[in-house]
Tab-separated table of C-alpha atoms in Angstrom:
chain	number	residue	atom	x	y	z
A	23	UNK	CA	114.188	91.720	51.746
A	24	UNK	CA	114.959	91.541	55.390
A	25	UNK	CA	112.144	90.077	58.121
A	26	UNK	CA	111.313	92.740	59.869
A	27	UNK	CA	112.716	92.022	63.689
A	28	UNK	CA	109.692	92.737	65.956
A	29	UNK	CA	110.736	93.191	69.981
A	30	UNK	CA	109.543	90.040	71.268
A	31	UNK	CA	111.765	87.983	68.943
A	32	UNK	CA	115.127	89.666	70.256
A	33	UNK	CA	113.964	90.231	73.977
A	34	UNK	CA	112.206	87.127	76.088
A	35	UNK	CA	111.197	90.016	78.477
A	36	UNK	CA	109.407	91.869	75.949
A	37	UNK	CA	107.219	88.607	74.880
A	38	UNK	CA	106.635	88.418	78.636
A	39	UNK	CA	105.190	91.663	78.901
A	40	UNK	CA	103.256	91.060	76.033
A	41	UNK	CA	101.467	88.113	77.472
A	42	UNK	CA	100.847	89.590	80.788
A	43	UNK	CA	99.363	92.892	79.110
A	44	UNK	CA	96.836	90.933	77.296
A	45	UNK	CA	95.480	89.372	79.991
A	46	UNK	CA	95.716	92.266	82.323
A	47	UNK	CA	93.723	94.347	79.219
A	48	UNK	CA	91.128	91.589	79.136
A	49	UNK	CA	90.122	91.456	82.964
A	50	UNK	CA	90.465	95.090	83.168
A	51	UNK	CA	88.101	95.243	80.146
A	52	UNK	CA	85.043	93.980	82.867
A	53	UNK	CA	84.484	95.957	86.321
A	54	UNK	CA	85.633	99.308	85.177
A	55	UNK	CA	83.614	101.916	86.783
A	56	UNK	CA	84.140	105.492	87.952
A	57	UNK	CA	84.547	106.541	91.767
A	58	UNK	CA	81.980	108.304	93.552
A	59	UNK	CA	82.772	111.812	94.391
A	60	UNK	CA	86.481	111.945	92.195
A	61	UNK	CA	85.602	110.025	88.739
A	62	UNK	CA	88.133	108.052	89.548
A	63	UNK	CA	88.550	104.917	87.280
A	64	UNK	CA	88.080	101.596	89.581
A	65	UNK	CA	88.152	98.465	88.610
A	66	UNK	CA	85.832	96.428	90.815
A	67	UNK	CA	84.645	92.399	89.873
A	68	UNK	CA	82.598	92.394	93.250
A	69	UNK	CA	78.997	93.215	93.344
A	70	UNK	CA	77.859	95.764	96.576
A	71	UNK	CA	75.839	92.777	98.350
A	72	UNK	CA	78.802	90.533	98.321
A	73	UNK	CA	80.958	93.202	99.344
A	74	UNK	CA	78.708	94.510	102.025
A	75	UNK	CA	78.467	90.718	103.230
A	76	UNK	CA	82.549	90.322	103.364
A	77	UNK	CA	82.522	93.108	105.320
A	78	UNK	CA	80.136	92.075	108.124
A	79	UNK	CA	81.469	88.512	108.458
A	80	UNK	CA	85.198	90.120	108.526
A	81	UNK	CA	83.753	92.745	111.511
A	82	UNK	CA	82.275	90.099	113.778
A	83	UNK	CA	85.728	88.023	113.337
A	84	UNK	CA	87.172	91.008	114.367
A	85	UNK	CA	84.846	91.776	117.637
A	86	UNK	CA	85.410	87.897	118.197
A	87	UNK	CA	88.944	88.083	119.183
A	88	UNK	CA	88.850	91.890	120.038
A	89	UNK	CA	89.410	93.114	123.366
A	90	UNK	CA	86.356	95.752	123.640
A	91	UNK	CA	87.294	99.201	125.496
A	92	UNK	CA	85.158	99.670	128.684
A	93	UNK	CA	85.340	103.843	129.235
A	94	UNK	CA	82.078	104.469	128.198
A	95	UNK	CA	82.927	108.112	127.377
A	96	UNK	CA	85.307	106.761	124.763
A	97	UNK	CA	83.037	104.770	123.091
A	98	UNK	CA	80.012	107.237	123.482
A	99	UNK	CA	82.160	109.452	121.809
A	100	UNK	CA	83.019	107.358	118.867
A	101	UNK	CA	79.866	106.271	118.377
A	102	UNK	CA	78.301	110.087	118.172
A	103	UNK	CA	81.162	111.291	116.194
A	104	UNK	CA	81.023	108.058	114.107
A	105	UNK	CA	77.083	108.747	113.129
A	106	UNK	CA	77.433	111.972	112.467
A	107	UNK	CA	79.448	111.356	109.228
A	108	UNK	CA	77.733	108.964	108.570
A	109	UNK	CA	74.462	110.752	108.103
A	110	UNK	CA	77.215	113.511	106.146
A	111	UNK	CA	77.740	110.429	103.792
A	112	UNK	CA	74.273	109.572	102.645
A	113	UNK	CA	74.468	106.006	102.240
A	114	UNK	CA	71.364	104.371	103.551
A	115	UNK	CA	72.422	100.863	102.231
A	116	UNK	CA	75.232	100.488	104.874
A	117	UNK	CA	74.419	99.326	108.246
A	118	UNK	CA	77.007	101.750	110.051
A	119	UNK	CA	78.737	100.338	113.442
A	120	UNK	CA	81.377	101.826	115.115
A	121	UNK	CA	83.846	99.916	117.937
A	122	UNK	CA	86.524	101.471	120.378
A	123	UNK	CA	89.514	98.390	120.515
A	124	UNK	CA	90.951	98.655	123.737
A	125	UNK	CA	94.862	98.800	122.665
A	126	UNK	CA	97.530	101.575	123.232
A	127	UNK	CA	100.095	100.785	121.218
A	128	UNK	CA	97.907	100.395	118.238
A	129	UNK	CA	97.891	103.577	116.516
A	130	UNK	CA	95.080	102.573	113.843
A	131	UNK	CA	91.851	102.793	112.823
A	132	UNK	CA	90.218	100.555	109.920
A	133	UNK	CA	87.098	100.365	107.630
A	134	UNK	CA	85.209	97.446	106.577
A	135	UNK	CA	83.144	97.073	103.464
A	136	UNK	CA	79.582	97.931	104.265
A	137	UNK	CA	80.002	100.450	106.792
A	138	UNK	CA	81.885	98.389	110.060
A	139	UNK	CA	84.681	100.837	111.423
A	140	UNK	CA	86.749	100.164	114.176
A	141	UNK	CA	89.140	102.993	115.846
A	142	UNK	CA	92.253	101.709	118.342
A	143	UNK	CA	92.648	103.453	121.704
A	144	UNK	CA	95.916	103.951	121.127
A	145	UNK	CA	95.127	107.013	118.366
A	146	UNK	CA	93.698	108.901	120.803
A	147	UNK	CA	96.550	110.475	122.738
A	148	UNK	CA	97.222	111.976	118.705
A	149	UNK	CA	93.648	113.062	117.677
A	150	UNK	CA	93.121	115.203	120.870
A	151	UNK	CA	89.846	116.630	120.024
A	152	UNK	CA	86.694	115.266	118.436
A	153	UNK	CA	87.652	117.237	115.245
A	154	UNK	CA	90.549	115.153	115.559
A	155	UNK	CA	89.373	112.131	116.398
A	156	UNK	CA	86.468	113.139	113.395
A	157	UNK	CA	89.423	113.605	110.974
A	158	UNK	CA	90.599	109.812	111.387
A	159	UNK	CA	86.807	108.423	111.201
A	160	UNK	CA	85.843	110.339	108.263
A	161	UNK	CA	88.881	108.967	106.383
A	162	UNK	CA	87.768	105.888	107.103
A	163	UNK	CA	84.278	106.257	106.436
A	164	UNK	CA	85.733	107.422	103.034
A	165	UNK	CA	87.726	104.265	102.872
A	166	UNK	CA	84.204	102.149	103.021
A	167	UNK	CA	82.118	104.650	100.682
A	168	UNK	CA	84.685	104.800	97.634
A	169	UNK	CA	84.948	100.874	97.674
A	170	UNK	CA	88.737	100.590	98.281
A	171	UNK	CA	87.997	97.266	99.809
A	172	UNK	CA	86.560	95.541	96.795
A	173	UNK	CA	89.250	97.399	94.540
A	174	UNK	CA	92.228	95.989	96.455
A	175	UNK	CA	90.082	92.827	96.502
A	176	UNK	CA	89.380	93.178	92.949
A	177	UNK	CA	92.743	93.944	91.787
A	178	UNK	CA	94.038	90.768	93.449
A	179	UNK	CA	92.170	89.084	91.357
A	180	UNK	CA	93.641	90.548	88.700
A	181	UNK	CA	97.102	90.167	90.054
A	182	UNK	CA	97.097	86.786	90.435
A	183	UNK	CA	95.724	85.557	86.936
A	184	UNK	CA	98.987	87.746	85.457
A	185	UNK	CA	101.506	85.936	87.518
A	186	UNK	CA	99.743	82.786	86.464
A	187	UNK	CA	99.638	83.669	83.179
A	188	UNK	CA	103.324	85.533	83.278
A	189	UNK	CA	104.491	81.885	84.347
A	190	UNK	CA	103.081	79.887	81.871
A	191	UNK	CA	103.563	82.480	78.881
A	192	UNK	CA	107.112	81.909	80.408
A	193	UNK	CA	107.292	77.751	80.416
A	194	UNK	CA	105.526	78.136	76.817
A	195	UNK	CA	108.339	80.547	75.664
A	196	UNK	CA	111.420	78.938	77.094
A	197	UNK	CA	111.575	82.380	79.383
A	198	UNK	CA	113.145	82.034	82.669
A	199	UNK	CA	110.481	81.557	85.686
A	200	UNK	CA	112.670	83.913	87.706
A	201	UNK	CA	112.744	86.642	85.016
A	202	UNK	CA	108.438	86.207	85.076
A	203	UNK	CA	108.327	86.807	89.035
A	204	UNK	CA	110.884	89.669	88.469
A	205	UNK	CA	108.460	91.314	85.575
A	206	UNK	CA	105.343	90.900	88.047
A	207	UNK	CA	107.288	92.373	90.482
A	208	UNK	CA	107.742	95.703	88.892
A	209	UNK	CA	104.015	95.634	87.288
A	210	UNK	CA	103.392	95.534	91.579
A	211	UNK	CA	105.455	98.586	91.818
A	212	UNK	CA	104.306	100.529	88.877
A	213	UNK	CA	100.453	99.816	89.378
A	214	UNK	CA	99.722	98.137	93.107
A	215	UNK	CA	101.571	100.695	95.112
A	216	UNK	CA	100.380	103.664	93.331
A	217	UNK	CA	96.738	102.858	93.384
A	218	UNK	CA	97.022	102.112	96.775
A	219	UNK	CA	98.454	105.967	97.315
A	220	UNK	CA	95.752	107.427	95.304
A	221	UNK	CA	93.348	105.358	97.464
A	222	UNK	CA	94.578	107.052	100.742
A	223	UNK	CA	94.824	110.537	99.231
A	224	UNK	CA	91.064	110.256	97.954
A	225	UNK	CA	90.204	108.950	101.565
A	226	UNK	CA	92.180	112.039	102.679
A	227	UNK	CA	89.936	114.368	100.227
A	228	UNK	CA	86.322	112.510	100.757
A	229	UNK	CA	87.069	112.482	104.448
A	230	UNK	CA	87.315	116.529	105.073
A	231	UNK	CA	84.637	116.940	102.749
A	232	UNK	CA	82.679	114.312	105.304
A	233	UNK	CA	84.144	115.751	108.275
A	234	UNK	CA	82.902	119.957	107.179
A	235	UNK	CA	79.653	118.113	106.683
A	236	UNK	CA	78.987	116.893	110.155
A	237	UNK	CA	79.556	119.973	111.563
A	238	UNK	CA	83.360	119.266	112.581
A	239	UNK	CA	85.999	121.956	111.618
A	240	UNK	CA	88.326	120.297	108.331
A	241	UNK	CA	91.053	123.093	109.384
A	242	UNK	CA	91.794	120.659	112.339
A	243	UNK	CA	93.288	117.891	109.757
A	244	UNK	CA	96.561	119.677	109.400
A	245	UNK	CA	97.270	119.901	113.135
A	246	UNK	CA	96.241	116.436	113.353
A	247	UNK	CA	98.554	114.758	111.235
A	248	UNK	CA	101.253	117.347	112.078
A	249	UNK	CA	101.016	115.456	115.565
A	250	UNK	CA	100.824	112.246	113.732
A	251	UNK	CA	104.078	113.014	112.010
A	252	UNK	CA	105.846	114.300	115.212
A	253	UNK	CA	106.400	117.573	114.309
A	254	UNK	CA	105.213	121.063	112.061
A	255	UNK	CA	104.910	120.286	108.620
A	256	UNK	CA	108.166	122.655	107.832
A	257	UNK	CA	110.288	120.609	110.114
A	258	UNK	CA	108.924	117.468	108.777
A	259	UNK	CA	111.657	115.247	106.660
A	260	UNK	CA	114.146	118.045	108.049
A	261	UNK	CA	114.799	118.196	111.688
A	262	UNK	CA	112.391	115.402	113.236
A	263	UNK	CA	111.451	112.276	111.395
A	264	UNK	CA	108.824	109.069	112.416
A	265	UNK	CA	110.061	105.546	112.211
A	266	UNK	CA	109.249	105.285	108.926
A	267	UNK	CA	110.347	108.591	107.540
A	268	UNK	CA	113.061	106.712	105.632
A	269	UNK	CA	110.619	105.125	103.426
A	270	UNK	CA	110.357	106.409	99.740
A	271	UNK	CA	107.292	107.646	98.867
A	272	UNK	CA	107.824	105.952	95.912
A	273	UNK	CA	107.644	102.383	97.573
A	274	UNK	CA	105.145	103.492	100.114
A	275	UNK	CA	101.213	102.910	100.065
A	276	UNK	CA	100.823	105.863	102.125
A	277	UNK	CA	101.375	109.850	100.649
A	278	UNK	CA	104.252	111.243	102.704
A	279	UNK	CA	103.690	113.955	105.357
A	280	UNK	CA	104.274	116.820	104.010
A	281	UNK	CA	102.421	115.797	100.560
A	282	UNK	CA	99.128	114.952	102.660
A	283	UNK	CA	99.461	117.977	104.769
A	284	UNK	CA	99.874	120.294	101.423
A	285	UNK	CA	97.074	118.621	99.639
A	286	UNK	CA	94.629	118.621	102.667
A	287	UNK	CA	95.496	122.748	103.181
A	288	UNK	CA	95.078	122.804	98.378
A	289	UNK	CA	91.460	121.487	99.474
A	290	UNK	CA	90.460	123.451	102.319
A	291	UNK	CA	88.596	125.687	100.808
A	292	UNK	CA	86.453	123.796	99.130
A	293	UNK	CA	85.823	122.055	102.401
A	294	UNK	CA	85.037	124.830	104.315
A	295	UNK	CA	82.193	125.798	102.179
A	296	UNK	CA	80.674	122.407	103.749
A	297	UNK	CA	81.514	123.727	107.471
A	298	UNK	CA	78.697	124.927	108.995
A	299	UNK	CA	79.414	124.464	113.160
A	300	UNK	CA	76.359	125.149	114.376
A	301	UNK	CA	74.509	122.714	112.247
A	302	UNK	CA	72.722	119.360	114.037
A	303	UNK	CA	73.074	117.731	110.509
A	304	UNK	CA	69.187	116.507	111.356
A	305	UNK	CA	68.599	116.645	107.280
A	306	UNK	CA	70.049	114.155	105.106
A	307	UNK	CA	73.108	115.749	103.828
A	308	UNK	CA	73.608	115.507	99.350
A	309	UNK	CA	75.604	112.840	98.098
A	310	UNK	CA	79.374	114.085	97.066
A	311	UNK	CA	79.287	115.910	93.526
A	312	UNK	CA	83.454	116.775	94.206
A	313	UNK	CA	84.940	117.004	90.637
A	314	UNK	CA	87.600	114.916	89.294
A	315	UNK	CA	89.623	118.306	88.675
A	316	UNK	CA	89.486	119.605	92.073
A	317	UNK	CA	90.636	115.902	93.598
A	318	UNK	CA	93.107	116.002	91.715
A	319	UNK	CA	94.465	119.632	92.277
């Protein structure tokens, strides 16, 4: 009777993969946890303290070497629009701070863990209006609230002990070292990448559910990014392109254009049943209850 010929023994690559999925399985076996608001699966190591505390010390760093804006309309505005969500988001254990960084050609904004956001003057000329400007800060604020920090943190954790144990699975097994970096490689592109996508897409969703809660209108995220793009979303990819249009959306971390434009109009209406105008938002507003099957609509 013939040995049966399992995969491994014919293809180095295939022991390779083996290796790296067992210890991938075990870490991922700890810190698995489900998103707030989507059900998303996460996989997060960090506790919320040490997370929170990251998040501070990276902020001051930040305001250290920062050049401040000065137009105190600017920042006044920030600052209202900025508290406004956050009393939409319900999250009493974040210490919430807002900052205006005086730089126009930095078209940015960024979220720290814990609740430290910081929006670049140089989005302003695309936001327009404070439903505008509310669409970028509430995508942020999602950003800190779902935990993306720790998971990106988390997962390069995770990252790291596979290559480490992709290379020596590879020394032990007489597999090339270059053939180990190459297999890590496309585990980046296959997992990294994508997670990253989904991250911005639920910051996308959380956001104009944050945004309808503080009283700002979530219909005003479509013209927003339309501008952001540089163009209507049914010219976008067509006639008029951004510099970095010729990305794949396959090797982007980013949705493109016109997917985040049609999935922002898909949730709309679930949104909008959250957008009361006239509303001072002086209550404390419920923590999200979104389900997994609308997200992901």
């Amino acid at each position: 009777m013939h040995k049966p010929v399992f995969l491994y023994t014919v293809y180095p690559v295939g022991r390779l993969v083996g290796w790296m999925m067992c210890i991938l399985l075990m870490m991922g076996s700890f810190g698995c946890q489900k998103a707030p608001g989507t059900a998303r699966d996460q996989l997060i190591y960090i506790s919320e303290e040490k997370e929170i505390a990251l998040g501070l010390s990276a902020f001051r760093e930040v305001l250290k070497s920062a050049r401040l804006s000065r137009d105190p309309e600017v920042t006044l505005m920030v600052n209202r629009i900025g508290q406004r969500i956050a009393k939409a988001a319900n999250k009493p254990e974040y210490v919430w701070e807002f900052a205006v960084i005086q730089d126009d050609e930095q078209i940015n904004a960024f979220a720290l863990p814990g609740g430290k956001v910081a929006v670049f003057t140089g989005i302003l000329k695309y936001t327009k209006t404070e439903a505008g400007l509310a669409t970028v800060m509430a995508h942020e604020v999602a950003h800190a609230l779902q935990r993306h920090g720790a998971e990106r943190y988390s997962r390069g954790i995770l990252e790291q002990i596979g290559q480490i144990g992709a290379l020596a699975g590879a020394a032990a097994g007489g597999v090339d070292p270059g053939l180990a970096i190459g297999a890590m490689s496309a585990y980046g592109v296959g997992v990294s990448l994508p997670n990253s996508r989904e991250q911005e897409t639920e910051a996308d969703y959380i956001g104009l559910q944050l945004m309808a809660k503080a009283g700002y209108d979530p219909r005003e995220a479509v013209p927003f990014w339309e501008r952001m793009s540089g163009c209507p979303r049914k010219l976008i990819g067509k006639y008029c392109f951004r510099s970095q249009s010729s990305i794949p959306e396959f090797l982007s971390t980013h949705p493109s254009d016109v997917s985040r434009i049609n999935q922002i109009e898909a949730w709309l209406p679930q949104a909008l049943k959250w957008y009361h105008p006239e509303s001072s938002h002086s209550g404390t507003s419920p923590s999200m209850t979104s389900s997994l099957s609308t997200f992901s609509s």
